[in-house]
Coordinates of C-alpha atoms in Angstrom, one line a residue:
Chain A
M1 CA 77.2 131.5 106.6
K2 CA 80.1 131.3 108.9
I3 CA 80.5 128.1 110.8
N4 CA 82.1 128.2 114.2
W5 CA 84.4 125.3 113.8
S6 CA 86.0 125.5 117.3
K7 CA 82.6 124.6 118.7
Y8 CA 83.1 121.1 117.4
S9 CA 86.2 120.6 119.5
A10 CA 83.7 120.0 122.4
P11 CA 83.1 116.2 122.4
L12 CA 79.3 116.5 122.9
A13 CA 79.0 119.0 120.0
F14 CA 81.1 116.7 117.8
Y15 CA 79.1 113.6 118.6
P16 CA 76.0 114.5 116.3
L17 CA 78.3 115.9 113.6
A18 CA 80.3 112.6 113.5
G19 CA 77.0 110.7 113.3
K20 CA 75.9 112.7 110.3
M21 CA 79.2 112.0 108.4
I22 CA 79.4 108.3 109.1
P23 CA 76.8 107.1 106.5
W24 CA 78.4 109.2 103.7
F25 CA 81.9 107.9 104.3
G26 CA 80.6 104.4 104.7
T27 CA 78.7 104.4 101.4
V28 CA 81.6 105.9 99.5
A29 CA 83.9 103.3 101.1
A30 CA 81.7 100.4 100.1
L31 CA 81.3 101.6 96.5
T32 CA 85.0 102.4 96.0
I33 CA 86.2 99.1 97.5
A34 CA 83.7 97.2 95.3
V35 CA 84.8 98.9 92.2
G36 CA 88.5 98.6 93.2
L37 CA 88.2 94.9 93.9
Y38 CA 86.3 94.4 90.6
I39 CA 89.1 96.1 88.6
G40 CA 91.8 94.4 90.7
L41 CA 90.5 90.9 90.5
L42 CA 88.7 90.8 87.2
V43 CA 89.7 93.6 84.9
A44 CA 93.4 94.0 85.6
P45 CA 95.7 91.8 83.5
T46 CA 97.9 89.0 84.8
D47 CA 101.4 90.1 85.7
F48 CA 104.3 89.1 83.4
Q49 CA 106.4 87.4 86.0
Q50 CA 104.3 86.8 89.1
G51 CA 101.1 85.6 87.3
E52 CA 97.9 85.8 89.4
A53 CA 99.7 85.9 92.7
Y54 CA 100.5 89.6 92.3
R55 CA 96.7 90.5 92.7
I56 CA 97.2 90.5 96.5
I57 CA 98.8 93.9 95.8
F58 CA 95.3 95.4 95.7
V59 CA 94.9 94.7 99.4
H60 CA 98.4 94.6 100.6
V61 CA 99.7 97.9 99.4
P62 CA 96.7 100.0 100.4
A63 CA 96.7 98.3 103.8
A64 CA 100.4 99.0 104.3
W65 CA 99.9 102.6 103.3
M66 CA 97.0 103.1 105.6
S67 CA 98.9 101.5 108.5
M68 CA 101.6 104.1 108.2
F69 CA 99.2 107.0 107.4
L70 CA 96.9 106.3 110.3
Y71 CA 99.9 106.2 112.7
V72 CA 101.0 109.6 111.6
V73 CA 97.4 110.9 112.0
M74 CA 97.2 109.3 115.4
A75 CA 100.5 110.9 116.5
G76 CA 99.3 114.2 115.1
W77 CA 96.2 114.1 117.2
A78 CA 98.3 113.2 120.2
A79 CA 100.6 116.2 119.6
V80 CA 97.5 118.5 119.3
G81 CA 96.1 116.9 122.5
L82 CA 99.4 117.4 124.4
G83 CA 99.7 121.0 123.2
L84 CA 96.1 122.2 123.6
N85 CA 95.0 119.8 126.4
A86 CA 92.0 119.1 124.3
R87 CA 89.9 116.1 125.3
L88 CA 88.6 115.3 121.8
S89 CA 92.1 115.1 120.3
F90 CA 93.0 112.3 122.7
M91 CA 89.7 110.6 122.0
M92 CA 90.6 110.6 118.3
T93 CA 94.0 109.1 119.2
Q94 CA 92.2 106.4 121.1
A95 CA 89.8 105.8 118.2
I96 CA 92.4 105.6 115.5
A97 CA 94.7 103.0 117.1
P98 CA 92.6 99.8 116.6
T99 CA 92.0 100.6 112.9
G100 CA 95.7 101.3 112.4
A101 CA 96.6 98.1 114.1
M102 CA 94.1 96.2 112.0
F103 CA 95.6 97.6 108.7
T104 CA 99.1 96.8 110.0
F105 CA 98.0 93.2 110.7
L106 CA 96.3 93.0 107.3
A107 CA 99.5 94.2 105.6
L108 CA 101.6 91.7 107.4
V109 CA 99.3 88.7 106.8
T110 CA 98.7 89.5 103.1
G111 CA 102.4 90.1 102.7
A112 CA 103.1 86.6 104.1
M113 CA 100.5 85.1 101.8
W114 CA 102.3 86.9 98.9
G115 CA 105.8 86.1 100.0
K116 CA 105.3 82.3 100.0
P117 CA 104.5 81.9 96.3
T118 CA 106.8 84.7 95.1
W119 CA 109.9 84.7 97.3
G120 CA 109.6 81.1 98.7
A121 CA 109.2 82.2 102.3
W122 CA 106.3 83.3 104.5
W123 CA 108.5 85.6 106.6
V124 CA 112.1 86.9 106.4
W125 CA 113.7 89.3 108.8
D126 CA 114.5 92.0 106.3
A127 CA 114.4 95.7 107.2
R128 CA 110.9 96.4 105.7
L129 CA 109.1 93.4 107.2
T130 CA 110.8 93.9 110.6
S131 CA 110.0 97.6 110.8
E132 CA 106.3 96.9 109.8
L133 CA 106.1 94.3 112.6
I134 CA 107.5 96.8 115.0
L135 CA 104.7 99.2 113.9
L136 CA 102.1 96.5 115.0
F137 CA 103.8 96.3 118.4
Q138 CA 103.7 100.1 118.6
Y139 CA 100.0 100.2 118.0
A140 CA 99.6 97.5 120.7
G141 CA 101.8 99.5 123.0
V142 CA 99.8 102.7 122.6
M143 CA 96.6 100.8 123.3
L144 CA 97.9 98.9 126.2
L145 CA 99.5 101.9 127.9
R146 CA 96.1 103.7 127.7
T147 CA 94.2 100.8 129.3
S148 CA 96.8 100.2 132.0
I149 CA 96.5 103.6 133.5
D150 CA 93.2 104.3 135.4
D151 CA 93.5 108.1 135.6
Q152 CA 92.0 109.3 132.2
R153 CA 94.2 112.4 131.9
R154 CA 97.4 110.5 132.7
A155 CA 96.4 107.7 130.3
D156 CA 95.9 110.2 127.6
R157 CA 99.2 111.9 128.1
A158 CA 101.2 108.8 128.5
S159 CA 99.8 107.0 125.4
G160 CA 100.1 110.3 123.5
V161 CA 103.8 110.6 124.2
C162 CA 104.2 106.9 123.4
A163 CA 102.5 107.4 120.0
L164 CA 104.6 110.5 119.3
V165 CA 107.9 108.8 120.1
G166 CA 107.0 105.9 117.7
V167 CA 106.5 108.2 114.8
V168 CA 110.3 107.9 114.0
N169 CA 109.6 104.4 112.7
I170 CA 107.4 105.6 109.9
P171 CA 110.2 107.0 107.7
I172 CA 112.2 103.9 108.6
I173 CA 109.5 101.7 107.2
Y174 CA 109.0 103.8 104.1
F175 CA 112.6 104.2 103.2
S176 CA 113.9 100.8 104.4
V177 CA 113.8 99.4 100.8
Q178 CA 116.0 102.3 99.7
W179 CA 118.4 102.5 102.6
W180 CA 119.3 98.8 102.9
N181 CA 119.4 95.6 100.9
T182 CA 116.0 94.1 101.5
L183 CA 114.2 91.1 100.0
H184 CA 111.1 93.3 99.8
Q185 CA 111.0 95.0 96.4
G186 CA 111.3 98.8 96.1
A187 CA 108.4 101.2 95.7
S188 CA 106.4 100.9 92.5
V189 CA 104.6 104.1 93.2
S190 CA 106.5 107.1 94.5
M191 CA 106.1 110.9 94.6
T192 CA 109.2 111.6 92.4
A193 CA 109.1 109.0 89.6
A194 CA 106.5 107.6 87.2
P195 CA 104.7 104.6 88.5
K196 CA 106.4 101.3 87.6
M197 CA 103.1 99.5 86.9
A198 CA 100.4 99.3 84.2
T199 CA 97.8 102.1 84.4
I200 CA 94.8 99.7 85.0
M201 CA 96.7 98.0 87.9
L202 CA 97.5 101.4 89.4
T203 CA 93.9 102.5 89.0
G204 CA 92.7 99.5 91.0
M205 CA 95.2 100.0 93.7
L206 CA 94.5 103.7 94.1
L207 CA 90.7 103.1 94.2
M208 CA 91.3 100.5 97.0
T209 CA 93.5 103.0 98.8
F210 CA 90.7 105.6 98.6
G211 CA 88.2 103.0 99.7
F212 CA 90.3 102.0 102.7
W213 CA 90.7 105.7 103.6
M214 CA 86.9 106.3 103.6
Y215 CA 86.4 103.1 105.5
S216 CA 88.9 104.3 108.1
L217 CA 87.0 107.6 108.5
A218 CA 83.6 105.9 108.9
V219 CA 85.0 103.3 111.5
I220 CA 87.0 105.9 113.4
L221 CA 84.1 108.3 113.6
S222 CA 81.8 105.6 114.9
R223 CA 84.4 104.5 117.4
V224 CA 85.0 108.1 118.6
R225 CA 81.3 108.4 119.2
C226 CA 81.5 105.3 121.5
V227 CA 84.5 106.8 123.3
I228 CA 82.7 110.1 123.7
L229 CA 79.6 108.4 125.3
E230 CA 81.9 106.4 127.5
R231 CA 84.1 109.2 128.7
E232 CA 81.6 112.0 128.9
S233 CA 79.1 109.8 130.8
L234 CA 79.5 111.9 133.9
Q235 CA 78.7 115.1 132.1
L236 CA 75.8 113.4 130.3
W237 CA 74.5 112.2 133.7
S238 CA 74.7 115.7 135.2
K239 CA 72.9 117.3 132.2
P240 CA 70.1 115.1 131.1
S241 CA 69.1 117.6 128.4
S242 CA 72.5 117.1 126.7
V243 CA 71.9 113.3 126.6
A244 CA 68.7 113.8 124.7
E245 CA 70.5 116.2 122.3
A246 CA 73.5 114.1 121.8
V247 CA 71.9 110.7 121.5
E248 CA 68.7 111.6 119.6
V249 CA 70.3 113.9 117.0
R250 CA 72.1 111.1 115.2
Chain B
M1 CA 105.6 132.2 125.5
T2 CA 102.2 131.1 126.6
P3 CA 102.0 127.7 128.3
R4 CA 100.3 126.4 125.2
Q5 CA 103.2 127.5 123.0
K6 CA 105.6 126.0 125.5
R7 CA 103.9 122.7 125.3
F8 CA 104.0 122.6 121.5
A9 CA 107.6 123.7 121.6
A10 CA 108.4 120.8 124.0
V11 CA 106.7 118.3 121.7
G12 CA 108.5 119.6 118.7
L13 CA 111.9 119.7 120.4
G14 CA 111.4 116.2 121.7
L15 CA 110.6 114.8 118.3
L16 CA 113.6 116.6 116.8
T17 CA 115.9 115.2 119.4
L18 CA 114.5 111.7 119.0
G19 CA 114.7 111.9 115.2
G20 CA 118.4 113.0 115.5
A21 CA 119.2 110.2 117.9
T22 CA 117.4 107.6 115.7
A23 CA 119.4 108.9 112.6
L24 CA 122.7 108.4 114.5
V25 CA 121.7 104.9 115.7
L26 CA 120.7 103.8 112.3
N27 CA 123.8 105.2 110.8
A28 CA 125.9 103.2 113.3
F29 CA 124.0 100.0 112.5
Q30 CA 124.2 100.7 108.7
S31 CA 126.2 97.6 107.9
N32 CA 124.2 95.3 110.3
L33 CA 120.9 96.1 108.8
V34 CA 121.5 94.6 105.4
F35 CA 119.5 91.6 104.5
F36 CA 122.1 90.2 102.1
F37 CA 125.7 90.8 101.0
T38 CA 126.6 91.5 97.3
P39 CA 129.0 89.3 95.3
T40 CA 131.5 92.2 95.4
Q41 CA 131.5 92.2 99.2
V42 CA 132.0 88.4 99.2
V43 CA 135.0 88.6 96.9
N44 CA 136.5 91.4 98.9
G45 CA 136.1 89.4 102.1
E46 CA 133.7 91.8 103.7
V47 CA 131.4 89.0 104.8
P48 CA 131.3 87.2 108.2
K49 CA 133.7 84.2 108.2
G50 CA 132.7 80.8 109.5
R51 CA 129.1 81.6 110.0
S52 CA 126.0 81.6 107.8
F53 CA 125.0 84.8 105.9
R54 CA 123.0 85.7 102.9
I55 CA 124.2 86.6 99.4
G56 CA 122.0 88.5 96.9
G57 CA 122.2 89.5 93.3
M58 CA 121.2 88.5 89.8
V59 CA 121.3 84.8 88.7
E60 CA 123.7 84.9 85.7
E61 CA 122.1 84.0 82.3
G62 CA 123.1 80.5 81.2
S63 CA 124.7 79.6 84.6
L64 CA 121.9 77.4 86.0
R65 CA 122.9 73.7 85.9
R66 CA 120.9 70.8 87.4
E67 CA 122.6 67.6 88.6
A68 CA 121.3 64.2 87.7
D69 CA 119.5 63.8 91.1
G70 CA 117.2 66.6 90.0
L71 CA 117.5 68.5 93.3
T72 CA 121.0 69.8 93.4
V73 CA 121.4 72.9 91.4
H74 CA 124.5 75.1 90.6
F75 CA 124.2 78.7 89.5
V76 CA 126.2 81.9 89.6
V77 CA 125.1 85.0 91.5
T78 CA 126.4 88.2 90.1
D79 CA 126.2 92.0 90.7
T80 CA 127.7 92.5 87.2
A81 CA 131.0 93.4 88.8
Q82 CA 131.8 90.1 90.6
R83 CA 130.4 86.5 90.3
V84 CA 130.0 83.9 93.1
P85 CA 129.1 80.3 92.3
V86 CA 126.3 78.8 94.4
T87 CA 125.4 75.2 95.1
Y88 CA 121.9 74.4 96.5
K89 CA 120.1 71.2 97.2
G90 CA 116.3 71.7 97.4
I91 CA 113.3 73.1 95.7
L92 CA 113.7 76.5 94.1
P93 CA 110.9 79.1 94.3
D94 CA 108.7 79.5 91.2
L95 CA 110.0 82.9 90.4
F96 CA 113.6 81.8 90.5
K97 CA 114.9 82.5 87.0
E98 CA 118.1 83.2 85.2
G99 CA 118.5 87.0 84.8
K100 CA 116.3 87.7 87.8
G101 CA 117.2 88.5 91.4
A102 CA 117.8 85.9 94.1
V103 CA 118.9 85.7 97.7
A104 CA 120.6 82.6 99.1
Q105 CA 121.4 81.8 102.7
G106 CA 124.3 79.6 103.5
Q107 CA 128.1 79.5 104.1
L108 CA 131.1 80.2 101.9
G109 CA 133.0 77.0 101.2
A110 CA 136.8 76.7 101.1
D111 CA 136.9 76.8 97.3
G112 CA 134.9 80.0 97.2
T113 CA 131.6 78.2 96.3
F114 CA 128.6 79.4 98.3
I115 CA 126.8 76.4 99.8
A116 CA 123.2 77.5 100.2
S117 CA 120.7 76.1 102.6
E118 CA 117.8 78.3 101.4
V119 CA 117.2 80.2 98.2
L120 CA 114.6 83.0 97.9
A121 CA 113.5 84.8 94.7
K122 CA 113.7 88.6 94.8
H123 CA 111.3 90.1 92.3
D124 CA 111.4 93.7 91.2
E125 CA 108.8 96.5 91.6
N126 CA 107.6 96.4 88.0
Y127 CA 104.1 95.1 87.3
M128 CA 102.7 94.9 83.7
P129 CA 100.8 92.5 81.5
P130 CA 102.8 89.8 79.7
E131 CA 102.2 91.6 76.3
A132 CA 103.7 94.8 77.6
A133 CA 106.8 92.9 78.9
E134 CA 107.2 91.3 75.5
A135 CA 107.0 94.6 73.7
L136 CA 109.5 96.0 76.1
A137 CA 111.9 93.1 75.5
K138 CA 111.5 93.6 71.8
A139 CA 112.2 97.3 72.0
K140 CA 115.3 96.6 74.1
A141 CA 116.6 94.0 71.7
A142 CA 116.0 96.4 68.8
G143 CA 117.9 99.1 70.9
A144 CA 120.8 96.7 71.5
Q145 CA 120.9 96.0 67.7
S146 CA 121.0 99.6 66.8
S147 CA 123.7 100.4 69.3
K148 CA 125.7 97.5 67.8
T149 CA 125.5 99.0 64.4
V150 CA 126.7 102.3 65.8
I151 CA 129.8 100.5 67.0
V152 CA 130.2 98.6 63.8
Q153 CA 129.9 101.7 61.5
P154 CA 133.2 103.3 62.1
Q155 CA 135.2 100.2 61.0

């Protein structure tokens, strides 16, 4: 059977599809995060120099990865929206921003909680920490710019451009520990070298990352459904049959 | 080009220009973005004079000395090429150890001693259970032994 995928670029057609996917992603997220936390907090051994304090890695690193990944995805949707003038793309941009900001905040807070016992400081102005803080401001900027413009199309385009411009910060965050002297340690896991951590620790961390990823999908899809209802309300009002179709077919 | 392709091209070109501009700016700020200076830079006089800066490197093995008051400590920060003596009065972070990384903020005294007002520990990116670290240290010691014998043999 050939599925006509382009049909789902229409917000009202995407609405029920998103509704069907949410429980799956949600369940997988809950299971993976539970197993990941179990491995991270109970199974994984104590670290040879940091003791138990290192265990915050199981939240901190996945959160930091997601904060950068979600920004790239958000900017990607903005680019597609600007190029194709597609409403759903901008709705995705709008739906991703709060989750990305949440993960950035989580990465910063857990990092501070980790920094105090290991480095001896909650916060330092090194390149990695500063660029991650800028990322939080970028998410805030994208969200604020959208809400500050009343005209929906202009709000979409302005915040889309804002998101796209900010994408230059992502490689800066990622490579900051290589390019400059930072207090933050280098990458333990990279694409080019063998991981610099014990396998069981790595397993826990990757499971948590996958869990956060699934969580993001579930939350973003639910949020995009709200956005669709909000922004397509006029269309729903004019076509009562589509209301029934969209709202009842969950 | 269709209007759609034009829009995509504009987005791509914009990003490319922005990326290039950022690369140039970062390149220009290269020396200002470092969190700390290395002992070599300190010895070569490449550090800001008369104001506070940070120095980072390895705490030299066997250099940590505590004064009778229990708070004032002396140690040497090295990058294996140069060494800078540091004096600090205060509580050191838990992870501060000889042979490990540290970053100190303060000023360079007239005698070349670095007077620190804050000392931070810099840990590395390796995570492993203590047993694995022990095994690694043993293997390293064994390796050092064998390399010594290689040097000794020709005599």
